[in-house]
Amino acid sequence: MPLLTIQGLPGPPLAVPAGTTVLAAIHAAGHDWLHACGAKGRCTTCRVRVLAGAECLALPTEPELRYRAAGRLAPAERLACQARIT
Ligand code: FES
């Protein structure tokens, strides 16, 4: 099972079933994470910067591509509510 490490969150790396979004994994571990639009890909408040293991995430979704094109999401950033672990 893939392991997810979020800098700044206490505790060990999170064991995450494939297909889970980064946001769902964080919430399942009992951590709070901002998600103002309710995880619908409409706000960017859930963004994360991927420092390693980007190849373990599914390709960016349409909302992520739209925010990138608008300059509101850097190439190394993903929306936690959209990024699924593969
Ligand atoms: S929670 Fe709004 S874009 Fe992810």
Tab-separated table of C-alpha atoms and ligand atoms in Angstrom:
chain	number	residue	atom	x	y	z
A	1	MET	CA	0.000	0.000	0.000
A	2	PRO	CA	1.450	3.426	-0.904
A	3	LEU	CA	2.705	5.652	1.899
A	4	LEU	CA	1.908	9.358	1.943
A	5	THR	CA	3.994	11.830	3.926
A	6	ILE	CA	2.601	15.335	4.466
A	7	GLN	CA	5.164	17.748	5.878
A	8	GLY	CA	3.817	19.624	8.871
A	9	LEU	CA	1.317	16.961	9.908
A	10	PRO	CA	2.144	14.956	13.026
A	11	GLY	CA	2.427	11.210	13.007
A	12	PRO	CA	3.900	8.579	10.713
A	13	PRO	CA	3.405	8.407	6.932
A	14	LEU	CA	-0.164	7.503	5.962
A	15	ALA	CA	-0.846	4.121	4.360
A	16	VAL	CA	-3.226	4.944	1.535
A	17	PRO	CA	-5.230	2.560	-0.660
A	18	ALA	CA	-4.732	3.200	-4.366
A	19	GLY	CA	-7.481	5.347	-5.843
A	20	THR	CA	-7.812	7.518	-2.748
A	21	THR	CA	-7.444	11.258	-3.100
A	22	VAL	CA	-4.755	12.972	-1.080
A	23	LEU	CA	-7.444	14.969	0.724
A	24	ALA	CA	-9.445	11.852	1.641
A	25	ALA	CA	-6.286	10.208	2.956
A	26	ILE	CA	-5.484	13.203	5.133
A	27	HIS	CA	-9.037	13.299	6.498
A	28	ALA	CA	-9.144	9.529	7.054
A	29	ALA	CA	-6.071	9.885	9.249
A	30	GLY	CA	-7.946	12.401	11.403
A	31	HIS	CA	-6.222	15.546	10.226
A	32	ASP	CA	-7.973	18.743	9.251
A	33	TRP	CA	-7.140	20.221	5.830
A	34	LEU	CA	-8.715	23.261	4.242
A	35	HIS	CA	-11.169	22.414	1.446
A	36	ALA	CA	-13.419	25.427	1.021
A	37	CYS	CA	-15.370	24.224	-2.027
A	38	GLY	CA	-16.149	20.841	-0.514
A	39	ALA	CA	-13.562	18.955	-2.596
A	40	LYS	CA	-15.134	19.894	-5.920
A	41	GLY	CA	-12.010	21.330	-7.549
A	42	ARG	CA	-13.352	24.873	-7.535
A	43	CYS	CA	-11.185	26.793	-5.089
A	44	THR	CA	-7.492	25.698	-4.752
A	45	THR	CA	-7.557	26.008	-0.943
A	46	CYS	CA	-6.583	22.331	-0.682
A	47	ARG	CA	-3.433	22.694	-2.781
A	48	VAL	CA	-0.305	20.770	-1.909
A	49	ARG	CA	3.228	20.995	-3.284
A	50	VAL	CA	4.509	17.592	-4.340
A	51	LEU	CA	8.139	17.253	-3.280
A	52	ALA	CA	8.600	13.618	-4.314
A	53	GLY	CA	6.609	10.778	-5.807
A	54	ALA	CA	4.586	12.740	-8.362
A	55	GLU	CA	4.688	9.631	-10.530
A	56	CYS	CA	2.509	7.913	-7.893
A	57	LEU	CA	-0.362	10.320	-8.556
A	58	ALA	CA	-2.893	10.070	-11.369
A	59	LEU	CA	-2.645	12.666	-14.118
A	60	PRO	CA	-3.977	16.141	-13.291
A	61	THR	CA	-7.744	16.486	-13.577
A	62	GLU	CA	-9.600	19.050	-15.667
A	63	PRO	CA	-9.924	21.512	-12.746
A	64	GLU	CA	-6.188	21.240	-12.042
A	65	LEU	CA	-5.345	21.838	-15.709
A	66	ARG	CA	-7.681	24.831	-15.772
A	67	TYR	CA	-5.998	26.382	-12.697
A	68	ARG	CA	-2.551	25.702	-14.169
A	69	ALA	CA	-3.507	27.410	-17.401
A	70	ALA	CA	-4.729	30.393	-15.398
A	71	GLY	CA	-1.441	30.544	-13.444
A	72	ARG	CA	-3.115	29.682	-10.145
A	73	LEU	CA	-1.506	26.264	-9.704
A	74	ALA	CA	2.234	25.770	-10.121
A	75	PRO	CA	3.565	22.760	-12.033
A	76	ALA	CA	4.677	21.073	-8.783
A	77	GLU	CA	1.343	21.717	-7.078
A	78	ARG	CA	-1.776	19.555	-7.046
A	79	LEU	CA	-5.241	19.961	-5.645
A	80	ALA	CA	-5.446	17.494	-2.757
A	81	CYS	CA	-9.114	16.885	-3.502
A	82	GLN	CA	-8.354	15.933	-7.096
A	83	ALA	CA	-4.997	14.125	-6.921
A	84	ARG	CA	-5.532	10.367	-6.664
A	85	ILE	CA	-2.846	8.005	-5.499
A	86	THR	CA	-2.184	5.248	-7.999
B	1	FES	S1	-11.225	21.697	-1.978
B	1	FES	FE1	-11.605	23.234	-3.409
B	1	FES	S2	-10.256	22.713	-5.003
B	1	FES	FE2	-9.911	21.173	-3.583
